[in-house]
PDB file of N, CA, C and O in Angstrom:
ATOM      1  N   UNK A 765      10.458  11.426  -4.311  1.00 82.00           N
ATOM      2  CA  UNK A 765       9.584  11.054  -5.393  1.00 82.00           C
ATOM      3  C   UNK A 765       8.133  11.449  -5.067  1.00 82.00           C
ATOM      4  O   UNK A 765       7.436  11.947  -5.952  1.00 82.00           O
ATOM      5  N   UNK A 766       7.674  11.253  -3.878  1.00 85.00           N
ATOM      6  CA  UNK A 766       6.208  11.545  -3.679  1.00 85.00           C
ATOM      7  C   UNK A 766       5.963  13.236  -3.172  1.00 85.00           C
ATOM      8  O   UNK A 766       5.085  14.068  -3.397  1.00 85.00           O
ATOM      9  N   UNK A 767       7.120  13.228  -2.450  1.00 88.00           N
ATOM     10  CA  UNK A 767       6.934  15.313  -2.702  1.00 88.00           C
ATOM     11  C   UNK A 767       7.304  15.720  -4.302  1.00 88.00           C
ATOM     12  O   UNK A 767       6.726  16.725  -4.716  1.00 88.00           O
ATOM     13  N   UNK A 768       8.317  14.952  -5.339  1.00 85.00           N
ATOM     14  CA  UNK A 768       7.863  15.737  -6.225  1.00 85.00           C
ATOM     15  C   UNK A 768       6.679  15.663  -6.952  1.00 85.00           C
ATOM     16  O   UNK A 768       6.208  16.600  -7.597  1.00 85.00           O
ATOM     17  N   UNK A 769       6.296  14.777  -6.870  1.00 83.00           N
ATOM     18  CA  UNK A 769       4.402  13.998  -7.163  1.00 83.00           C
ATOM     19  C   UNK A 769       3.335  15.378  -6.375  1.00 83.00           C
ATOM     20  O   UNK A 769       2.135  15.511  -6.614  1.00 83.00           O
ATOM     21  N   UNK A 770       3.852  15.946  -5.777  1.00 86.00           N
ATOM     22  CA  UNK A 770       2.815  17.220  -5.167  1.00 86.00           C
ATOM     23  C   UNK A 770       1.772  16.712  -3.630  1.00 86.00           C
ATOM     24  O   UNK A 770       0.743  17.197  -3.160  1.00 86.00           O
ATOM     25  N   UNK A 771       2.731  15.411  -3.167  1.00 90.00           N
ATOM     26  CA  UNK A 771       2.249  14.911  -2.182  1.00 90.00           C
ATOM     27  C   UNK A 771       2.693  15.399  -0.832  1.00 90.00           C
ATOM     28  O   UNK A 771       3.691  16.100  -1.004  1.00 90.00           O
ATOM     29  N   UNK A 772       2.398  15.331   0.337  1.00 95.00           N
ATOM     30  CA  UNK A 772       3.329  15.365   1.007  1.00 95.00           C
ATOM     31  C   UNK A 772       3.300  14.290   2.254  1.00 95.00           C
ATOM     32  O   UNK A 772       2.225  13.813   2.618  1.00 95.00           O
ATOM     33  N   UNK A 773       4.400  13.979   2.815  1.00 95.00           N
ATOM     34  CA  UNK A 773       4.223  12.620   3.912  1.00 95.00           C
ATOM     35  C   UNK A 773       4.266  13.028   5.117  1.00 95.00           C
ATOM     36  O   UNK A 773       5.336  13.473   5.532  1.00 95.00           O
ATOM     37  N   UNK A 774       3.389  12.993   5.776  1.00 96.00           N
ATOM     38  CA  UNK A 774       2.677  13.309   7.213  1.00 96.00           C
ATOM     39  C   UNK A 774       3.241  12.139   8.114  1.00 96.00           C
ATOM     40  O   UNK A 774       3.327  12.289   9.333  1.00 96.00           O
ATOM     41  N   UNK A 775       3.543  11.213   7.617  1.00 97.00           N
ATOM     42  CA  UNK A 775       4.272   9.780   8.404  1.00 97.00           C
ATOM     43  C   UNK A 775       4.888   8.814   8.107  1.00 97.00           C
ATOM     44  O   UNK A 775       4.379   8.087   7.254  1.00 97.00           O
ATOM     45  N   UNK A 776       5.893   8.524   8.547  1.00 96.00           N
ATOM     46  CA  UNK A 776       6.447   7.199   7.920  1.00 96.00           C
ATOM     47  C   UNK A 776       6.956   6.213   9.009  1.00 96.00           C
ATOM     48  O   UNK A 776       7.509   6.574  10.048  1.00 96.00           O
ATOM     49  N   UNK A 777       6.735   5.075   8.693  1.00 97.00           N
ATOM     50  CA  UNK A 777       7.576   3.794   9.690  1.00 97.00           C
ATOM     51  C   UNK A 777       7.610   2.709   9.441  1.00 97.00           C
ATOM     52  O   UNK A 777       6.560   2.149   9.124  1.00 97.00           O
ATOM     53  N   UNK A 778       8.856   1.977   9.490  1.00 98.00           N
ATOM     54  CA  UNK A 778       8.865   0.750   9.347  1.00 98.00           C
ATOM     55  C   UNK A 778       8.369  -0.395  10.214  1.00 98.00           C
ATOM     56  O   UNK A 778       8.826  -0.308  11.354  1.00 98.00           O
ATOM     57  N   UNK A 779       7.619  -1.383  10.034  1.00 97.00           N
ATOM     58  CA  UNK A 779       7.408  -2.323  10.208  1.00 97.00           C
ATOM     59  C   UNK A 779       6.896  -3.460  10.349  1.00 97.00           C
ATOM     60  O   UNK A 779       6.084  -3.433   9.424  1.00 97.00           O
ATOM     61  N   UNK A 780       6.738  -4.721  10.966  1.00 98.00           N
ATOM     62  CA  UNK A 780       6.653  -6.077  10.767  1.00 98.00           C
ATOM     63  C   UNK A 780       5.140  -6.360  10.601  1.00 98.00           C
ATOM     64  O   UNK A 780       4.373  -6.133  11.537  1.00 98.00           O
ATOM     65  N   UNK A 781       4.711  -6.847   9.436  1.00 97.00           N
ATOM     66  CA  UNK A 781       3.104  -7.140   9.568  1.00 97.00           C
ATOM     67  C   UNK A 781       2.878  -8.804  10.112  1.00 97.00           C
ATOM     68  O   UNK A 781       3.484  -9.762   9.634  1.00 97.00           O
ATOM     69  N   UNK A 782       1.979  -8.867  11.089  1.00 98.00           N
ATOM     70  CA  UNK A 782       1.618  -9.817  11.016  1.00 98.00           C
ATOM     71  C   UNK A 782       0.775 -10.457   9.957  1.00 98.00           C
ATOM     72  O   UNK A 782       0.433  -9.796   8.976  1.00 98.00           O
ATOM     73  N   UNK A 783       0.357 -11.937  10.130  1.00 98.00           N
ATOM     74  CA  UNK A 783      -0.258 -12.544   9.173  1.00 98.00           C
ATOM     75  C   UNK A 783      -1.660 -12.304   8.822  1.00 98.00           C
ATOM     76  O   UNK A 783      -2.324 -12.437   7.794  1.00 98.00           O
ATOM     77  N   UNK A 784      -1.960 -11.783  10.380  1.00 98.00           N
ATOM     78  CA  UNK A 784      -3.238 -11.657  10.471  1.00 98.00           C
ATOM     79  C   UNK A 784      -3.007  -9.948  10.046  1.00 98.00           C
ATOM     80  O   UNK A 784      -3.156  -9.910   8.824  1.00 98.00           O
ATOM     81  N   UNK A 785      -2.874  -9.325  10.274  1.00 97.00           N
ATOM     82  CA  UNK A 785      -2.700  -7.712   9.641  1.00 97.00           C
ATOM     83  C   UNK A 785      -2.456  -8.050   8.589  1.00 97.00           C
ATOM     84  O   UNK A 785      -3.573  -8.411   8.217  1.00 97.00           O
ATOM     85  N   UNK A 786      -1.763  -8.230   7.723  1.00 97.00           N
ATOM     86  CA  UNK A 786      -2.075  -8.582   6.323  1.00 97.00           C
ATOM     87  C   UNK A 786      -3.016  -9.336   5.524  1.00 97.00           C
ATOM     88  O   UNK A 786      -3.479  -8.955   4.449  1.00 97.00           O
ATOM     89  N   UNK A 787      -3.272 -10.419   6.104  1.00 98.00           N
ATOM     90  CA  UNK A 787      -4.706 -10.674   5.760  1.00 98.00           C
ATOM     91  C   UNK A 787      -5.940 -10.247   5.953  1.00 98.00           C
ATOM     92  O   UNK A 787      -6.939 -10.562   5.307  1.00 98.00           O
ATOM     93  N   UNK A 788      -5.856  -9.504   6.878  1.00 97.00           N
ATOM     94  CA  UNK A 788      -7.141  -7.919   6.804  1.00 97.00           C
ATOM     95  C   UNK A 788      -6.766  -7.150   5.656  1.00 97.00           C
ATOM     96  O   UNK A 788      -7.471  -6.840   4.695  1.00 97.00           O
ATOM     97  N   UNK A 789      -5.386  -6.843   5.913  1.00 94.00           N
ATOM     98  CA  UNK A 789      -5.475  -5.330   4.942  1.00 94.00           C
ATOM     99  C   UNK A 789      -5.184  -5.926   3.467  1.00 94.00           C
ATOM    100  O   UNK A 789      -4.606  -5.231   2.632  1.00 94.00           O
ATOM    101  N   UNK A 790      -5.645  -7.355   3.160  1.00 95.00           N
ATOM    102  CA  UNK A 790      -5.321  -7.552   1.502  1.00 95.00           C
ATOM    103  C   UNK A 790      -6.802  -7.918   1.725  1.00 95.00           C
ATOM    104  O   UNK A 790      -7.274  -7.758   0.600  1.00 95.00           O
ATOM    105  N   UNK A 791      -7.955  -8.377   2.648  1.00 97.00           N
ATOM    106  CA  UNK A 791      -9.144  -9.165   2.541  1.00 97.00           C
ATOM    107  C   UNK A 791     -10.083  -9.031   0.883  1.00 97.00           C
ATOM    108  O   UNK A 791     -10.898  -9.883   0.531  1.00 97.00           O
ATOM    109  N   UNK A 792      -9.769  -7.929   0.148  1.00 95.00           N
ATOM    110  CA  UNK A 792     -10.389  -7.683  -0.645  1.00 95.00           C
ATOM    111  C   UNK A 792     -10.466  -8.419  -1.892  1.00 95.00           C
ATOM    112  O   UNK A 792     -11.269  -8.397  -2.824  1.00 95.00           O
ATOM    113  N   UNK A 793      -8.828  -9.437  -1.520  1.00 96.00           N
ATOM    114  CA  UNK A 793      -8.336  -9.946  -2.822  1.00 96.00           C
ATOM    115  C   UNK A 793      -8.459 -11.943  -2.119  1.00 96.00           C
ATOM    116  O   UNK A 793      -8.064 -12.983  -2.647  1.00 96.00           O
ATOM    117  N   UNK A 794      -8.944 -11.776  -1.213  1.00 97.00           N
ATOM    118  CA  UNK A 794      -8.692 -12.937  -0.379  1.00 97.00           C
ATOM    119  C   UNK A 794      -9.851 -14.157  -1.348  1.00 97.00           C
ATOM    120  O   UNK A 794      -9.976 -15.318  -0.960  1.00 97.00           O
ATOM    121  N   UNK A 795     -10.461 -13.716  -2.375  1.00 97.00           N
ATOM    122  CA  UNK A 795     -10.402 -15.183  -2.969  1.00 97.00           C
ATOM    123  C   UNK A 795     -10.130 -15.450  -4.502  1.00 97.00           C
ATOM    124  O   UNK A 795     -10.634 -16.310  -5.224  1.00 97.00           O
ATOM    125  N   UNK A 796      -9.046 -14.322  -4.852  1.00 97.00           N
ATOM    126  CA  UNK A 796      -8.031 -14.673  -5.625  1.00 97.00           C
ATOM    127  C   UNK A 796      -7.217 -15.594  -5.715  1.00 97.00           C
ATOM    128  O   UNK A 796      -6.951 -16.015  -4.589  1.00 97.00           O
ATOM    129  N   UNK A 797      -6.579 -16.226  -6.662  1.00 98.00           N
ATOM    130  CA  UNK A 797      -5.912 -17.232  -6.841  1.00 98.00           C
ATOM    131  C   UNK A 797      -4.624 -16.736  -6.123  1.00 98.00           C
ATOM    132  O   UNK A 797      -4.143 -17.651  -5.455  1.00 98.00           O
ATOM    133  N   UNK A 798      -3.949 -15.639  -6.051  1.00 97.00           N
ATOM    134  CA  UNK A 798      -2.661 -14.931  -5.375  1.00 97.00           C
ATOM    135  C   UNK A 798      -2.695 -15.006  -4.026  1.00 97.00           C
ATOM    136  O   UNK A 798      -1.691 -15.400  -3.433  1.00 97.00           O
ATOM    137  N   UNK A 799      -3.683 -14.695  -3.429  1.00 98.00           N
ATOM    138  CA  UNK A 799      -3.911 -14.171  -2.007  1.00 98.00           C
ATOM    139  C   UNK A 799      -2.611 -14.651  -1.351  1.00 98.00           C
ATOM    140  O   UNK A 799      -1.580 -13.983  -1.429  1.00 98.00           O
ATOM    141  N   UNK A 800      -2.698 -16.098  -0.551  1.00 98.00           N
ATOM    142  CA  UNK A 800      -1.773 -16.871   0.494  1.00 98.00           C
ATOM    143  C   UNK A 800      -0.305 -16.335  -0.427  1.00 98.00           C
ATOM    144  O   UNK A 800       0.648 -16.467   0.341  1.00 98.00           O
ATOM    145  N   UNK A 801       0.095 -15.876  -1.572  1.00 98.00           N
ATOM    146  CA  UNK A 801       1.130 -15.831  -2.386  1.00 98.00           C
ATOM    147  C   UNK A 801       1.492 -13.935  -2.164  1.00 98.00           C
ATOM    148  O   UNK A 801       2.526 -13.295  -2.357  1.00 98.00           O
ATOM    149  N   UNK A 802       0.586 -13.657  -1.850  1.00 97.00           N
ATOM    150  CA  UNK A 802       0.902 -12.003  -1.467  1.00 97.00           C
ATOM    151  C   UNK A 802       0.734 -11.676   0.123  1.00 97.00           C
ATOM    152  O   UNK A 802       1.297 -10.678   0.573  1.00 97.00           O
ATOM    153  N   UNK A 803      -0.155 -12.641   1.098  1.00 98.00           N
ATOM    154  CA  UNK A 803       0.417 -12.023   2.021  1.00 98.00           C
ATOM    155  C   UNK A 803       1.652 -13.078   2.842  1.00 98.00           C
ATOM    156  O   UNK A 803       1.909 -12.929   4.037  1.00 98.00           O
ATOM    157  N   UNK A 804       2.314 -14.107   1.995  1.00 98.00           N
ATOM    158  CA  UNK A 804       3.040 -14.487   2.880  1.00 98.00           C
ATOM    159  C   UNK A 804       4.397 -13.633   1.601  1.00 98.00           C
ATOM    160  O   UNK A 804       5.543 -14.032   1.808  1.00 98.00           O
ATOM    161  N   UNK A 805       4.300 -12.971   0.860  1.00 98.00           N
ATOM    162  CA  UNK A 805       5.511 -11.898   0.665  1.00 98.00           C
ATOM    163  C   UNK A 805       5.242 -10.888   1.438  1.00 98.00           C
ATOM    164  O   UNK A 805       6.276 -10.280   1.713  1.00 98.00           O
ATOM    165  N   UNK A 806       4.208 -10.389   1.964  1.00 97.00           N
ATOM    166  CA  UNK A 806       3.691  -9.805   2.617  1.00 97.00           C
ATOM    167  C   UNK A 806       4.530  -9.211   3.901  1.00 97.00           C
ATOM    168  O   UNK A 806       5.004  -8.104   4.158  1.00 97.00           O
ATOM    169  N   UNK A 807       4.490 -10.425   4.559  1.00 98.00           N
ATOM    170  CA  UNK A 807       4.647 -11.215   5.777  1.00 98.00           C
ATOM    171  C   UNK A 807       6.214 -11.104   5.939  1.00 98.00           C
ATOM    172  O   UNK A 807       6.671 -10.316   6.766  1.00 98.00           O
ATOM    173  N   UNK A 808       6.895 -11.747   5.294  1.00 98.00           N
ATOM    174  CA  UNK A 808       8.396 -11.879   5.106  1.00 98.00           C
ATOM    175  C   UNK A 808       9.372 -10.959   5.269  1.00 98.00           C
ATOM    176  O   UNK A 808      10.510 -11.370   5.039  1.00 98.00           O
ATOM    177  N   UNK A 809       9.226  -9.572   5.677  1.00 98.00           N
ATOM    178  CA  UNK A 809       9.752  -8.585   5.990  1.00 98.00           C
ATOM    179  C   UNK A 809       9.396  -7.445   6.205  1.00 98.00           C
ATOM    180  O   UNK A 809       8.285  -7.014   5.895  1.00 98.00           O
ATOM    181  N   UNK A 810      10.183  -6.869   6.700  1.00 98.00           N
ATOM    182  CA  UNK A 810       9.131  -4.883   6.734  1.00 98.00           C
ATOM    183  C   UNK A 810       9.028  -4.756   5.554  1.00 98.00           C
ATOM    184  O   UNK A 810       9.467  -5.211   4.498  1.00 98.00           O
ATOM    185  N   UNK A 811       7.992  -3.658   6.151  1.00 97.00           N
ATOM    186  CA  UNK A 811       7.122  -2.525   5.170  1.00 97.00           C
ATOM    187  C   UNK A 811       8.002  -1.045   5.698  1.00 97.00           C
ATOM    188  O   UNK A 811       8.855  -0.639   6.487  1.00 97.00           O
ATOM    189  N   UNK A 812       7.050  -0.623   4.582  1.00 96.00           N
ATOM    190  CA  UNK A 812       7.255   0.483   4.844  1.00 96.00           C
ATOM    191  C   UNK A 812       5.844   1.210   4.767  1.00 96.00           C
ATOM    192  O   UNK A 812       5.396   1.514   3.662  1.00 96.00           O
ATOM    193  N   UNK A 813       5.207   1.464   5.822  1.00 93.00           N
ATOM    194  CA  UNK A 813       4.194   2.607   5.916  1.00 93.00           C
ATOM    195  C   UNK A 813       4.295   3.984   5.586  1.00 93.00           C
ATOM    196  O   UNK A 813       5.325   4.592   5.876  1.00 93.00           O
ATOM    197  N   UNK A 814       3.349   4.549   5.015  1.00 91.00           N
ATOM    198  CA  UNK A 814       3.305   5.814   4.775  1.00 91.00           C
ATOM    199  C   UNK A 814       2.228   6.820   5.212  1.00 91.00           C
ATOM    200  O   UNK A 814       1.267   6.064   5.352  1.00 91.00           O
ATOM    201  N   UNK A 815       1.828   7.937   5.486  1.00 93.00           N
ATOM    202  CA  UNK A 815       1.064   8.823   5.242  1.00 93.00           C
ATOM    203  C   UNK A 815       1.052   9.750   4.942  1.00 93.00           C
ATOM    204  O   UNK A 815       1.466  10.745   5.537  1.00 93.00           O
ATOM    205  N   UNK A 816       0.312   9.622   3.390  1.00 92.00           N
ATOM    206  CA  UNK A 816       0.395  10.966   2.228  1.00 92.00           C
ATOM    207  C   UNK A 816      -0.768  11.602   2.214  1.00 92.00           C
ATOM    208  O   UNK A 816      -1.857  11.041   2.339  1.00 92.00           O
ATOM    209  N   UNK A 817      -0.590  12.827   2.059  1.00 94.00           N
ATOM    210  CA  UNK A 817      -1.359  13.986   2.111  1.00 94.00           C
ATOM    211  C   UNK A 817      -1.768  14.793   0.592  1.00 94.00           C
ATOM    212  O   UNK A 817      -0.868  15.161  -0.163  1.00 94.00           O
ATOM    213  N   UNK A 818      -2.849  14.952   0.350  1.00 91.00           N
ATOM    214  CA  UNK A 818      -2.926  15.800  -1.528  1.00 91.00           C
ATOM    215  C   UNK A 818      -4.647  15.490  -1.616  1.00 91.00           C
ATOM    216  O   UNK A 818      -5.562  14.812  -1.149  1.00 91.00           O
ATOM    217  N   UNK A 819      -4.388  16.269  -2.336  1.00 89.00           N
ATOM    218  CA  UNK A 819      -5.671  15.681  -3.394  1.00 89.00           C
ATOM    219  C   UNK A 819      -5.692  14.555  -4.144  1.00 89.00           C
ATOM    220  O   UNK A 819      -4.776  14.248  -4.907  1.00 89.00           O
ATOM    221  N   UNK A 820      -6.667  13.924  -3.979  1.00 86.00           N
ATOM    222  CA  UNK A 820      -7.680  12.566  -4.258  1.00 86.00           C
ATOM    223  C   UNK A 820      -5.517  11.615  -4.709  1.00 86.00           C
ATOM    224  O   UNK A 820      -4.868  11.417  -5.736  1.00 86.00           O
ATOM    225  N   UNK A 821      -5.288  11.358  -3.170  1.00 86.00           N
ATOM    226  CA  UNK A 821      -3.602  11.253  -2.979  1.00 86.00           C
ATOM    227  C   UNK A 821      -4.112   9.431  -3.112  1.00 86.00           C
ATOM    228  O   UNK A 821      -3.332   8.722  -3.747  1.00 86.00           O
ATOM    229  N   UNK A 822      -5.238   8.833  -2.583  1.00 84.00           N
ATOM    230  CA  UNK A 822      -4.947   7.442  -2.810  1.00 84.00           C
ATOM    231  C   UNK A 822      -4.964   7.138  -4.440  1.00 84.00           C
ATOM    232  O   UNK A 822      -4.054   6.462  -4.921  1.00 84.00           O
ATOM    233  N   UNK A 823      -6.255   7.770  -5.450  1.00 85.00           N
ATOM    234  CA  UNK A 823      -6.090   7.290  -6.705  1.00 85.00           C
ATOM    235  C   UNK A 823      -4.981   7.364  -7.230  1.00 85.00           C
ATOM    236  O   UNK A 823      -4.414   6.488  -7.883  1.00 85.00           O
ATOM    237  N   UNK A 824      -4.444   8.892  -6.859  1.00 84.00           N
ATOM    238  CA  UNK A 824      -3.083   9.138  -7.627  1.00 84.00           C
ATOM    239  C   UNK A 824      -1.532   8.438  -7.452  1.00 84.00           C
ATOM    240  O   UNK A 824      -0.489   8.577  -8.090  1.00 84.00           O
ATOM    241  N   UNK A 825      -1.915   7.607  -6.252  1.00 81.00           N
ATOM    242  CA  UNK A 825      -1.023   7.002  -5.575  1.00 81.00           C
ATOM    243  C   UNK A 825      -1.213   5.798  -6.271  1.00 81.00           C
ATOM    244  O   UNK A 825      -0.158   5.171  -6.179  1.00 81.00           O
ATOM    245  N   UNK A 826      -2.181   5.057  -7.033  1.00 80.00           N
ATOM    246  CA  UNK A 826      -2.633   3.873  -7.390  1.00 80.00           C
ATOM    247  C   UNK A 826      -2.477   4.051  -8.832  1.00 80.00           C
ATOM    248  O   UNK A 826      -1.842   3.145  -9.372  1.00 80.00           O
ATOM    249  N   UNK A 827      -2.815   4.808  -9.445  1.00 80.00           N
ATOM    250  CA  UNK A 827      -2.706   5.520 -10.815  1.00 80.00           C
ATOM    251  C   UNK A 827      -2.463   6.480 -11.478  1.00 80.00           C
ATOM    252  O   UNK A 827      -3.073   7.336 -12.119  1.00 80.00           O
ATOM    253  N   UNK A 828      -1.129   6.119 -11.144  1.00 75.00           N
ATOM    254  CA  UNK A 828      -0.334   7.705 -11.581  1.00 75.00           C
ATOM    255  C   UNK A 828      -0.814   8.179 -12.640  1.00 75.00           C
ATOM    256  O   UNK A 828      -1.319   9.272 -12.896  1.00 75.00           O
ATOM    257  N   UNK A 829      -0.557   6.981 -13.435  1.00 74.00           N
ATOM    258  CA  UNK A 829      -0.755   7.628 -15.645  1.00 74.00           C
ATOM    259  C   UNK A 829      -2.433   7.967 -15.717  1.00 74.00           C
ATOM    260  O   UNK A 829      -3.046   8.142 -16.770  1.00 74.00           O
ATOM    261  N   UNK A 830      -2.939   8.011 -14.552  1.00 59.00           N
ATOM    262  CA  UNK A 830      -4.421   8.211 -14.886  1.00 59.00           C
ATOM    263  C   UNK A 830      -5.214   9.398 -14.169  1.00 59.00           C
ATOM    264  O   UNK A 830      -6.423   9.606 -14.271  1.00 59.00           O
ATOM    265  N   UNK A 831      -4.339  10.099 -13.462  1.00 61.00           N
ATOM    266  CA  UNK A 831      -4.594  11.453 -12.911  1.00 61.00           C
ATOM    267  C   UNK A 831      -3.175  13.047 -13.520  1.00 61.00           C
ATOM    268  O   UNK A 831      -2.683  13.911 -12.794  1.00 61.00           O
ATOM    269  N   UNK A 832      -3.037  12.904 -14.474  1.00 55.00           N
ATOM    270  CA  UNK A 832      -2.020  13.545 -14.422  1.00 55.00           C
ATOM    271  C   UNK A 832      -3.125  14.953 -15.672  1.00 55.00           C
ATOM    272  O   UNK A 832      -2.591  15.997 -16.046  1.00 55.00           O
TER     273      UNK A 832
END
């Protein structure tokens, strides 16, 4: 799906976030009413990491219907 998107993935791996790694990497949303509700789904199992490669690859990664 993301190579046919014109991306390509430079890395991938699974695994376990801590609480505290997730609550860094959501801090932005941390005084939302969701927060404690997204990083303890967060929390609850692997991930899956990625690293994608493209042009302006995070917007398009965030908003598909809005770079096409």
């Amino acid at each position: 799906m993301y190579e046919q998107a014109g991306f390509k993935i430079n890395n991938m791996r699974m695994l376990q976030l801590t609480q505290a790694q997730a609550e860094s990497f959501y801090a932005i949303h941390s005084e939302r009413p969701f927060f404690n509700d997204l990083v303890s789904f967060m929390i609850s199992g692997p991930v899956v990491a990625l690293e994608l490669e493209g042009d302006n690859a995070v917007l398009k990664h965030r908003y598909p219907d809005h770079c096409r």
